[in-house]
Short mmCIF file of C-alpha atoms in Angstrom, two decimals:
data_model
loop_
_atom_site.label_atom_id
_atom_site.label_comp_id
_atom_site.label_asym_id
_atom_site.label_seq_id
_atom_site.Cartn_x
_atom_site.Cartn_y
_atom_site.Cartn_z
CA MET A 148 10.41 11.26 -21.83
CA ILE A 149 9.45 7.64 -21.33
CA ARG A 150 11.50 4.45 -21.34
CA VAL A 151 10.69 0.76 -20.89
CA GLN A 152 13.85 -1.18 -20.15
CA THR A 153 15.29 -4.27 -18.49
CA GLU A 154 18.33 -2.33 -17.16
CA ASP A 155 18.43 -0.61 -13.78
CA PHE A 156 18.40 3.19 -13.56
CA ASP A 157 20.23 5.69 -11.37
CA ILE A 158 18.00 8.43 -9.90
CA GLY A 159 20.85 10.91 -9.56
CA ALA A 160 22.05 10.44 -13.14
CA GLU A 161 18.52 10.74 -14.54
CA VAL A 162 17.82 13.94 -12.59
CA ALA A 163 21.20 15.38 -13.56
CA ALA A 164 20.46 14.70 -17.26
CA LEU A 165 17.06 16.41 -17.00
CA THR A 166 18.42 19.52 -15.33
CA ALA A 167 21.81 19.88 -17.04
CA GLY A 168 22.53 23.47 -18.05
CA ARG A 169 19.12 24.72 -16.90
CA THR A 170 18.45 27.41 -14.31
CA ASP A 171 14.65 27.61 -14.63
CA ILE A 172 13.90 24.52 -12.53
CA GLY A 173 13.24 25.16 -8.84
CA ALA A 174 11.74 21.87 -7.70
CA ILE A 175 12.25 18.22 -8.65
CA VAL A 176 10.18 15.38 -7.23
CA THR A 177 11.13 11.80 -7.94
CA PHE A 178 9.20 8.68 -7.11
CA SER A 179 10.88 5.31 -7.27
CA GLY A 180 9.13 2.02 -6.67
CA LEU A 181 11.06 -1.04 -5.49
CA VAL A 182 10.41 -4.76 -5.29
CA ARG A 183 9.29 -5.26 -1.74
CA ASP A 184 9.50 -8.49 0.16
CA ALA A 185 6.66 -7.73 2.55
CA ASN A 186 7.03 -10.78 4.78
CA GLY A 187 10.81 -11.13 4.65
CA GLY A 188 12.09 -13.97 2.49
CA SER A 189 8.73 -14.87 0.95
CA VAL A 190 9.43 -13.29 -2.44
CA ALA A 191 12.43 -14.80 -4.26
CA SER A 192 11.95 -12.79 -7.43
CA MET A 193 9.42 -10.91 -9.53
CA GLU A 194 8.67 -11.02 -13.24
CA LEU A 195 7.35 -7.88 -14.92
CA GLU A 196 5.34 -8.57 -18.08
CA HIS A 197 4.03 -5.81 -20.33
CA TYR A 198 2.24 -5.15 -23.62
CA PRO A 199 4.91 -3.82 -25.99
CA GLY A 200 3.51 -1.02 -28.12
CA MET A 201 0.53 -0.23 -25.92
CA THR A 202 2.81 0.34 -22.91
CA GLU A 203 4.72 3.08 -24.66
CA LYS A 204 1.50 4.69 -25.94
CA GLU A 205 -0.10 4.69 -22.48
CA LEU A 206 3.01 6.08 -20.77
CA ALA A 207 3.29 8.81 -23.38
CA ARG A 208 -0.38 9.66 -22.90
CA ILE A 209 -0.01 9.78 -19.10
CA GLU A 210 3.04 12.03 -19.39
CA ARG A 211 1.29 14.33 -21.90
CA GLU A 212 -1.70 14.61 -19.57
CA ALA A 213 0.56 15.58 -16.64
CA ASN A 214 2.24 18.27 -18.77
CA GLU A 215 -1.15 19.67 -19.74
CA ARG A 216 -2.25 19.90 -16.10
CA TRP A 217 0.89 21.30 -14.52
CA PRO A 218 3.59 23.70 -15.74
CA LEU A 219 6.45 21.19 -15.89
CA GLN A 220 9.93 22.01 -17.12
CA ALA A 221 10.74 18.32 -17.52
CA SER A 222 9.24 14.93 -16.84
CA LEU A 223 10.42 11.34 -17.08
CA VAL A 224 8.90 7.90 -16.66
CA ILE A 225 11.08 4.78 -16.67
CA HIS A 226 9.56 1.34 -16.09
CA ARG A 227 11.60 -1.84 -15.92
CA VAL A 228 10.44 -5.21 -17.28
CA GLY A 229 11.74 -8.76 -16.94
CA LYS A 230 13.07 -10.49 -13.83
CA LEU A 231 13.66 -8.37 -10.72
CA LEU A 232 14.84 -9.22 -7.21
CA PRO A 233 13.67 -7.84 -3.82
CA GLY A 234 15.15 -4.39 -3.34
CA ASP A 235 15.47 -3.80 -7.11
CA ASN A 236 14.09 -0.66 -8.71
CA ILE A 237 10.87 -1.13 -10.71
CA VAL A 238 9.77 2.36 -11.73
CA LEU A 239 11.02 5.94 -11.69
CA VAL A 240 8.90 9.03 -12.19
CA VAL A 241 10.41 12.52 -12.20
CA ALA A 242 8.59 15.85 -12.38
CA ALA A 243 10.48 19.14 -12.52
CA SER A 244 8.81 22.52 -12.16
CA ALA A 245 9.47 26.07 -11.04
CA HIS A 246 7.60 25.44 -7.77
CA ARG A 247 7.26 22.48 -5.48
CA GLN A 248 3.50 21.97 -5.42
CA ALA A 249 3.30 21.38 -9.18
CA ALA A 250 6.23 18.95 -9.01
CA PHE A 251 4.68 16.98 -6.09
CA GLU A 252 1.22 16.83 -7.66
CA ALA A 253 2.46 15.88 -11.12
CA ALA A 254 4.69 13.07 -9.76
CA SER A 255 1.83 11.72 -7.68
CA PHE A 256 -0.58 11.93 -10.65
CA LEU A 257 1.91 10.16 -12.94
CA MET A 258 2.19 7.29 -10.47
CA ASP A 259 -1.56 7.00 -9.82
CA TYR A 260 -2.26 6.85 -13.55
CA LEU A 261 0.60 4.55 -14.34
CA LYS A 262 -0.68 2.15 -11.67
CA THR A 263 -4.15 1.94 -13.20
CA ARG A 264 -3.58 2.50 -16.96
CA ALA A 265 -0.14 1.24 -18.05
CA PRO A 266 -0.26 -2.42 -19.18
CA PHE A 267 2.23 -4.04 -16.81
CA TRP A 268 1.64 -7.18 -14.74
CA LYS A 269 3.68 -8.44 -11.81
CA ARG A 270 4.21 -12.12 -11.06
CA GLU A 271 5.85 -13.03 -7.76
CA ASP A 272 7.99 -16.13 -7.49
CA THR A 273 7.90 -17.30 -3.88
CA GLY A 274 10.41 -20.09 -4.55
CA GLY A 275 8.71 -22.98 -6.28
CA GLU A 276 5.34 -21.36 -6.76
CA THR A 277 4.40 -18.29 -8.78
CA ARG A 278 1.55 -15.89 -8.12
CA TRP A 279 0.15 -13.04 -10.23
CA VAL A 280 -0.14 -9.94 -8.06
CA ASP A 281 -3.73 -8.76 -7.62
CA ALA A 282 -4.66 -5.20 -8.52
CA ARG A 283 -5.29 -3.06 -5.44
CA GLU A 284 -8.61 -1.31 -5.08
CA SER A 285 -6.84 1.63 -3.44
CA ASP A 286 -4.98 2.28 -6.70
CA GLY A 287 -8.28 2.78 -8.49
CA VAL A 288 -9.42 5.16 -5.76
CA ALA A 289 -6.13 7.09 -5.97
CA ALA A 290 -6.44 7.50 -9.75
CA ALA A 291 -10.13 8.46 -9.59
CA LYS A 292 -9.40 11.52 -7.45
CA TRP A 293 -7.67 13.22 -10.42
CA LYS A 294 -10.91 13.05 -12.48
CA VAL A 295 -9.31 12.54 -15.90
CA MET B 16 -7.29 -9.97 -36.73
CA LYS B 17 -4.64 -10.45 -34.08
CA LEU B 18 -5.62 -11.50 -30.55
CA LEU B 19 -3.20 -11.04 -27.65
CA TYR B 20 -3.32 -12.42 -24.11
CA PHE B 21 -1.31 -11.29 -21.10
CA ALA B 22 -0.44 -12.47 -17.59
CA TRP B 23 -2.75 -15.20 -16.21
CA VAL B 24 -5.21 -14.74 -19.10
CA ARG B 25 -2.36 -15.83 -21.40
CA GLN B 26 -1.50 -18.75 -19.08
CA LYS B 27 -5.08 -19.99 -18.82
CA ALA B 28 -5.83 -19.52 -22.52
CA GLY B 29 -2.57 -21.31 -23.27
CA VAL B 30 -1.65 -18.89 -26.02
CA ALA B 31 0.10 -15.49 -26.12
CA GLU B 32 -0.91 -14.35 -29.57
CA GLU B 33 -2.94 -15.72 -32.49
CA ASP B 34 -4.40 -14.62 -35.81
CA VAL B 35 -8.10 -15.30 -36.13
CA THR B 36 -11.01 -14.59 -38.44
CA LEU B 37 -14.03 -13.67 -36.34
CA PRO B 38 -17.50 -14.96 -37.26
CA GLY B 39 -19.44 -12.32 -39.16
CA ASP B 40 -21.94 -11.73 -36.34
CA VAL B 41 -19.31 -10.60 -33.79
CA ARG B 42 -19.77 -6.87 -33.28
CA ASP B 43 -17.98 -5.98 -30.05
CA VAL B 44 -15.48 -7.20 -27.43
CA SER B 45 -18.26 -9.05 -25.65
CA GLY B 46 -18.97 -10.96 -28.84
CA VAL B 47 -15.27 -11.85 -29.22
CA ILE B 48 -15.25 -13.28 -25.70
CA SER B 49 -18.43 -15.32 -26.25
CA TRP B 50 -16.89 -16.76 -29.40
CA LEU B 51 -13.54 -17.50 -27.70
CA ARG B 52 -15.32 -19.42 -24.93
CA THR B 53 -16.60 -21.90 -27.53
CA ARG B 54 -13.05 -22.63 -28.65
CA GLY B 55 -11.90 -24.83 -25.74
CA GLU B 56 -11.40 -25.28 -22.01
CA GLY B 57 -8.39 -22.94 -21.81
CA TYR B 58 -10.43 -20.01 -23.10
CA GLU B 59 -13.34 -20.98 -20.90
CA ALA B 60 -11.07 -20.93 -17.84
CA ALA B 61 -9.50 -17.62 -18.88
CA PHE B 62 -12.84 -15.88 -19.40
CA CYS B 63 -14.91 -17.48 -16.65
CA ASP B 64 -14.89 -14.36 -14.40
CA LEU B 65 -15.34 -11.26 -16.55
CA SER B 66 -15.06 -8.94 -13.54
CA VAL B 67 -11.28 -9.40 -13.72
CA ILE B 68 -10.92 -9.22 -17.51
CA ARG B 69 -9.73 -6.00 -19.14
CA CYS B 70 -9.26 -5.42 -22.85
CA ALA B 71 -7.66 -3.10 -25.38
CA VAL B 72 -8.74 -2.58 -28.98
CA ASP B 73 -5.86 -1.44 -31.21
CA GLN B 74 -3.80 -0.71 -28.08
CA GLU B 75 -6.40 1.58 -26.49
CA HIS B 76 -8.22 0.60 -23.28
CA GLY B 77 -11.71 -0.58 -24.20
CA GLY B 78 -14.84 -2.05 -22.62
CA PHE B 79 -16.96 -5.08 -23.40
CA ASP B 80 -19.14 -2.91 -25.64
CA THR B 81 -16.26 -1.48 -27.68
CA PRO B 82 -16.89 -2.24 -31.41
CA VAL B 83 -14.31 -4.47 -33.08
CA ALA B 84 -15.14 -3.83 -36.75
CA GLY B 85 -11.94 -2.88 -38.56
CA ALA B 86 -9.74 -3.49 -35.50
CA ALA B 87 -6.32 -4.96 -36.20
CA GLU B 88 -5.49 -6.08 -32.66
CA ILE B 89 -7.51 -6.99 -29.58
CA ALA B 90 -5.80 -7.76 -26.26
CA PHE B 91 -7.16 -9.43 -23.11
CA PHE B 92 -5.52 -9.15 -19.71
CA PRO B 93 -6.15 -8.86 -15.94
CA PRO B 94 -6.30 -5.45 -14.20
CA VAL B 95 -2.82 -3.92 -14.52
CA THR B 96 -0.37 -4.14 -11.60
CA GLY B 97 2.69 -2.13 -12.69
CA GLY B 98 4.45 0.67 -10.89
CA MET C 118 18.88 11.67 9.28
CA ILE C 119 19.62 15.37 8.86
CA ARG C 120 22.64 17.20 7.49
CA VAL C 121 23.55 20.86 7.05
CA GLN C 122 26.49 21.20 4.68
CA THR C 123 28.22 23.43 2.16
CA GLU C 124 28.97 20.49 -0.19
CA ASP C 125 26.67 19.35 -2.97
CA PHE C 126 24.76 16.07 -2.68
CA ASP C 127 23.95 13.31 -5.16
CA ILE C 128 20.31 12.15 -5.03
CA GLY C 129 21.10 8.67 -6.37
CA ALA C 130 23.91 8.08 -3.89
CA GLU C 131 21.78 9.30 -0.96
CA VAL C 132 18.85 7.06 -1.93
CA ALA C 133 21.16 4.10 -2.48
CA ALA C 134 22.68 4.58 1.00
CA LEU C 135 19.22 4.71 2.61
CA THR C 136 17.98 1.55 0.89
CA ALA C 137 21.16 -0.56 0.83
CA GLY C 138 20.48 -4.17 1.86
CA ARG C 139 16.80 -3.53 2.60
CA THR C 140 13.82 -5.22 0.96
CA ASP C 141 11.05 -3.69 3.08
CA ILE C 142 10.94 -0.34 1.21
CA GLY C 143 8.43 -0.15 -1.64
CA ALA C 144 8.29 3.58 -2.35
CA ILE C 145 10.80 6.42 -2.22
CA VAL C 146 9.93 10.04 -2.84
CA THR C 147 12.67 12.64 -3.13
CA PHE C 148 12.29 16.38 -3.33
CA SER C 149 15.19 18.52 -4.40
CA GLY C 150 15.11 22.30 -4.50
CA LEU C 151 17.44 24.22 -6.81
CA VAL C 152 18.60 27.80 -7.13
CA ARG C 153 16.32 29.22 -9.78
CA ASP C 154 17.13 32.19 -11.94
CA ALA C 155 13.52 33.14 -12.63
CA ASN C 156 14.18 35.91 -15.12
CA GLY C 157 17.24 34.44 -16.79
CA GLY C 158 20.52 36.11 -15.89
CA SER C 159 19.15 38.24 -13.06
CA VAL C 160 20.54 36.10 -10.22
CA ALA C 161 24.31 35.80 -10.23
CA SER C 162 24.52 33.86 -6.98
CA MET C 163 22.72 33.14 -3.73
CA GLU C 164 23.94 33.10 -0.13
CA LEU C 165 22.28 30.73 2.31
CA GLU C 166 22.59 31.89 5.95
CA HIS C 167 21.38 29.79 8.88
CA TYR C 168 21.29 29.64 12.67
CA PRO C 169 23.76 26.91 13.66
CA GLY C 170 22.40 24.85 16.51
CA MET C 171 18.77 25.81 16.09
CA THR C 172 18.78 24.66 12.44
CA GLU C 173 19.75 21.13 13.41
CA LYS C 174 17.21 21.08 16.25
CA GLU C 175 14.38 22.25 13.98
CA LEU C 176 15.26 19.81 11.19
CA ALA C 177 15.42 16.94 13.68
CA ARG C 178 12.05 17.97 15.08
CA ILE C 179 10.47 18.18 11.61
CA GLU C 180 11.84 14.75 10.70
CA ARG C 181 10.65 13.25 13.99
CA GLU C 182 7.17 14.68 13.40
CA ALA C 183 7.06 13.13 9.91
CA ASN C 184 8.06 9.76 11.31
CA GLU C 185 5.31 9.98 13.93
CA ARG C 186 2.66 10.77 11.32
CA TRP C 187 3.63 8.27 8.62
CA PRO C 188 5.11 4.76 8.73
CA LEU C 189 8.49 5.61 7.22
CA GLN C 190 11.27 3.10 6.75
CA ALA C 191 13.80 5.91 6.26
CA SER C 192 13.94 9.67 5.93
CA LEU C 193 16.62 12.22 5.14
CA VAL C 194 16.90 16.00 5.05
CA ILE C 195 19.99 17.71 3.64
CA HIS C 196 20.18 21.50 3.43
CA ARG C 197 23.10 23.35 1.94
CA VAL C 198 24.46 26.66 3.27
CA GLY C 199 26.94 29.22 1.92
CA LYS C 200 27.28 30.51 -1.64
CA LEU C 201 25.26 28.78 -4.39
CA LEU C 202 24.91 29.41 -8.10
CA PRO C 203 21.81 29.16 -10.35
CA GLY C 204 21.07 25.51 -11.03
CA ASP C 205 22.80 24.38 -7.81
CA ASN C 206 21.05 22.06 -5.39
CA ILE C 207 19.78 23.72 -2.18
CA VAL C 208 17.84 21.07 -0.33
CA LEU C 209 17.09 17.35 -0.52
CA VAL C 210 14.27 15.57 1.29
CA VAL C 211 13.80 11.80 1.03
CA ALA C 212 10.93 9.73 2.45
CA ALA C 213 10.88 5.94 2.10
CA SER C 214 7.89 3.79 3.01
CA ALA C 215 6.19 0.52 2.15
CA HIS C 216 3.55 2.37 0.11
CA ARG C 217 3.62 5.40 -2.13
CA GLN C 218 1.00 7.61 -0.47
CA ALA C 219 2.89 7.75 2.81
CA ALA C 220 6.14 8.55 0.99
CA PHE C 221 4.52 11.34 -1.06
CA GLU C 222 2.73 12.89 1.91
CA ALA C 223 5.75 12.71 4.22
CA ALA C 224 8.08 14.30 1.67
CA SER C 225 5.57 17.07 1.01
CA PHE C 226 5.08 17.63 4.75
CA LEU C 227 8.85 17.73 5.37
CA MET C 228 9.25 20.44 2.72
CA ASP C 229 6.26 22.50 3.89
CA TYR C 230 7.57 22.50 7.44
CA LEU C 231 11.16 23.08 6.52
CA LYS C 232 10.04 26.12 4.50
CA THR C 233 8.27 27.71 7.44
CA ARG C 234 10.22 26.49 10.50
CA ALA C 235 13.88 25.86 9.70
CA PRO C 236 16.03 28.95 10.30
CA PHE C 237 17.53 29.53 6.85
CA TRP C 238 17.60 32.80 4.96
CA LYS C 239 18.34 33.36 1.28
CA ARG C 240 20.08 36.41 -0.10
CA GLU C 241 20.23 36.86 -3.86
CA ASP C 242 23.14 38.62 -5.47
CA THR C 243 21.93 40.14 -8.73
CA GLY C 244 25.39 41.34 -9.67
CA GLY C 245 26.32 44.43 -7.73
CA GLU C 246 23.26 44.52 -5.50
CA THR C 247 22.05 42.01 -2.92
CA ARG C 248 18.49 41.36 -1.85
CA TRP C 249 17.11 39.23 0.98
CA VAL C 250 14.44 36.94 -0.39
CA ASP C 251 10.95 37.61 1.05
CA ALA C 252 9.01 34.80 2.70
CA ARG C 253 6.10 33.64 0.55
CA GLU C 254 2.62 33.69 2.03
CA SER C 255 1.80 30.50 0.11
CA ASP C 256 4.43 28.65 2.17
CA GLY C 257 2.56 29.50 5.35
CA VAL C 258 -0.69 28.29 3.80
CA ALA C 259 0.97 25.06 2.66
CA ALA C 260 2.32 24.36 6.16
CA ALA C 261 -0.97 25.25 7.85
CA LYS C 262 -2.85 22.50 6.02
CA TRP C 263 -0.95 19.84 8.03
CA LYS C 264 -2.34 21.25 11.33
CA VAL C 265 0.68 20.52 13.52
CA MET D 168 22.52 36.57 28.00
CA LYS D 169 23.47 36.12 24.41
CA LEU D 170 21.60 37.96 21.65
CA LEU D 171 21.85 36.79 18.04
CA TYR D 172 20.71 38.52 14.84
CA PHE D 173 20.30 36.98 11.40
CA ALA D 174 19.84 38.06 7.77
CA TRP D 175 18.71 41.69 7.33
CA VAL D 176 18.02 42.05 11.07
CA ARG D 177 21.74 41.40 11.59
CA GLN D 178 22.68 43.84 8.83
CA LYS D 179 20.43 46.62 10.12
CA ALA D 180 21.40 46.10 13.76
CA GLY D 181 25.03 46.06 12.67
CA VAL D 182 25.88 43.15 14.94
CA ALA D 183 25.67 39.34 14.60
CA GLU D 184 26.01 38.38 18.24
CA GLU D 185 26.45 40.13 21.56
CA ASP D 186 26.42 39.46 25.28
CA VAL D 187 24.11 41.71 27.23
CA THR D 188 22.69 42.14 30.68
CA LEU D 189 19.00 43.00 30.39
CA PRO D 190 17.44 45.66 32.67
CA GLY D 191 15.62 44.00 35.58
CA ASP D 192 12.16 45.00 34.35
CA VAL D 193 12.42 43.10 31.03
CA ARG D 194 10.10 40.12 31.25
CA ASP D 195 9.51 38.93 27.68
CA VAL D 196 10.75 39.18 24.09
CA SER D 197 8.67 42.29 23.60
CA GLY D 198 10.53 43.89 26.50
CA VAL D 199 13.88 42.92 25.00
CA ILE D 200 12.91 44.60 21.71
CA SER D 201 11.78 47.79 23.45
CA TRP D 202 15.05 47.95 25.31
CA LEU D 203 17.10 47.24 22.15
CA ARG D 204 15.38 50.11 20.34
CA THR D 205 16.78 52.54 22.91
CA ARG D 206 20.30 51.40 22.11
CA GLY D 207 20.84 53.14 18.79
CA GLU D 208 19.69 53.78 15.23
CA GLY D 209 20.72 50.36 13.92
CA TYR D 210 18.43 48.59 16.40
CA GLU D 211 15.67 51.06 15.72
CA ALA D 212 15.91 50.35 11.97
CA ALA D 213 16.04 46.61 12.55
CA PHE D 214 12.99 46.56 14.79
CA CYS D 215 10.87 49.29 13.17
CA ASP D 216 8.40 46.85 11.55
CA LEU D 217 7.60 44.08 14.02
CA SER D 218 5.35 42.27 11.54
CA VAL D 219 8.47 40.91 9.86
CA ILE D 220 10.41 40.10 13.02
CA ARG D 221 10.56 36.51 14.28
CA CYS D 222 12.40 35.28 17.36
CA ALA D 223 13.71 32.21 19.11
CA VAL D 224 14.38 31.78 22.81
CA ASP D 225 17.02 29.17 23.55
CA GLN D 226 16.76 27.96 19.94
CA GLU D 227 13.01 27.39 20.05
CA HIS D 228 10.59 29.49 18.00
CA GLY D 229 8.92 32.02 20.29
CA GLY D 230 6.53 34.95 20.22
CA PHE D 231 6.73 38.51 21.50
CA ASP D 232 5.13 37.36 24.76
CA THR D 233 7.60 34.50 25.36
CA PRO D 234 9.22 34.95 28.83
CA VAL D 235 12.97 35.49 28.80
CA ALA D 236 13.78 34.84 32.47
CA GLY D 237 16.57 32.31 32.66
CA ALA D 238 17.09 32.22 28.89
CA ALA D 239 20.68 31.83 27.70
CA GLU D 240 20.14 32.86 24.09
CA ILE D 241 17.62 35.01 22.23
CA ALA D 242 17.70 35.32 18.43
CA PHE D 243 15.96 37.80 16.13
CA PHE D 244 15.45 37.24 12.42
CA PRO D 245 13.09 37.76 9.46
CA PRO D 246 10.58 35.07 8.42
CA VAL D 247 12.63 32.08 7.25
CA THR D 248 13.20 31.51 3.54
CA GLY D 249 15.05 28.19 3.27
CA GLY D 250 14.25 25.13 1.23
#
């Protein structure tokens, strides 16, 4: 399941919804990404822009790929857009499987691919001046290791 | 054909979205960019460093050599930074 | 932080408590393990036994080791004991860091070590008959890769 | 000295916890086990396959050759299965 939304999400509620009434899930890994103010007080807010239409297609493709590679009982990707403040949630990825290794690997894969394929762009507002966040080379390296 | 621009490519080009008719000799994304750069300073600024330009043809990631014949929508943007 | 308890936990509430008022955390990975009824209807309940005193020492040691290996802003291990039903939560591990790789690796490490070092034992009640769960060789292999 | 037993080791031995005075010639965990096996069928059943016996001396994981002199508490249990 994928969602692009301006609203916040609650990890516990999302996991509870995925697992409700099921007894075949043994392991759930969640990843959540937050707006970080690396230097303390330098980031006033962040704006998340995306490419409506393509975003949903890319997230669906990434999720499908994860489900083909690992035996997942459930998966979820939520990405927020719009204005966010330091400490706010940006993204949530959940992978549920019978065993923990599949859940860990799938969640990590989902994040690595989302970081390099999903059309989102971050702009930091440092109070007065805005700055588009540069892509990190390490994200490309992380994604490349999965050899899609 | 619809052209879309995102993030600082949109800001430099000065437009988010436009409908255009490409010249008949434009075959691929590279050709679209060359043509755009003749259309004004904003486009020239947006496309001056192609190493940081990414594109999608009909909402699929593409490259500079991706053909554009029959495409309904081409988008230009910087490397993605979500997550 | 470590806790051994009979009560259930809420992933969202635990993560919210760890991150409240902070803007230096960029990535949070949670692992939760659930009672799985692998064959559907064969496990009526599970009993989690532990070694009070040593359990807390081992969990604290495992958490300390994770914090020495990765730059974590926060970490949490909760393990339940007593009687649990299929679908119930057993364990929660949370690792929070500035970047996602550290959070993923630390959470995975915490689980691998908990699985092989923390003195817990599972007994399945299949309705009439009880069976102590065997240790899995793959857990030893998973822990060995961290070379503690 | 306190001896503790967990999981099926506890069930087979028929005791969860006991205070004992070890014979003077018992030096290590291995010696404790040999002595326990002379104390009755339950202990013999519990300790018949040492490949699935783990131990802790004063709440630290130990091996069969871990010295027990001065220890306050020795625990015997199967390989752990938490998480």
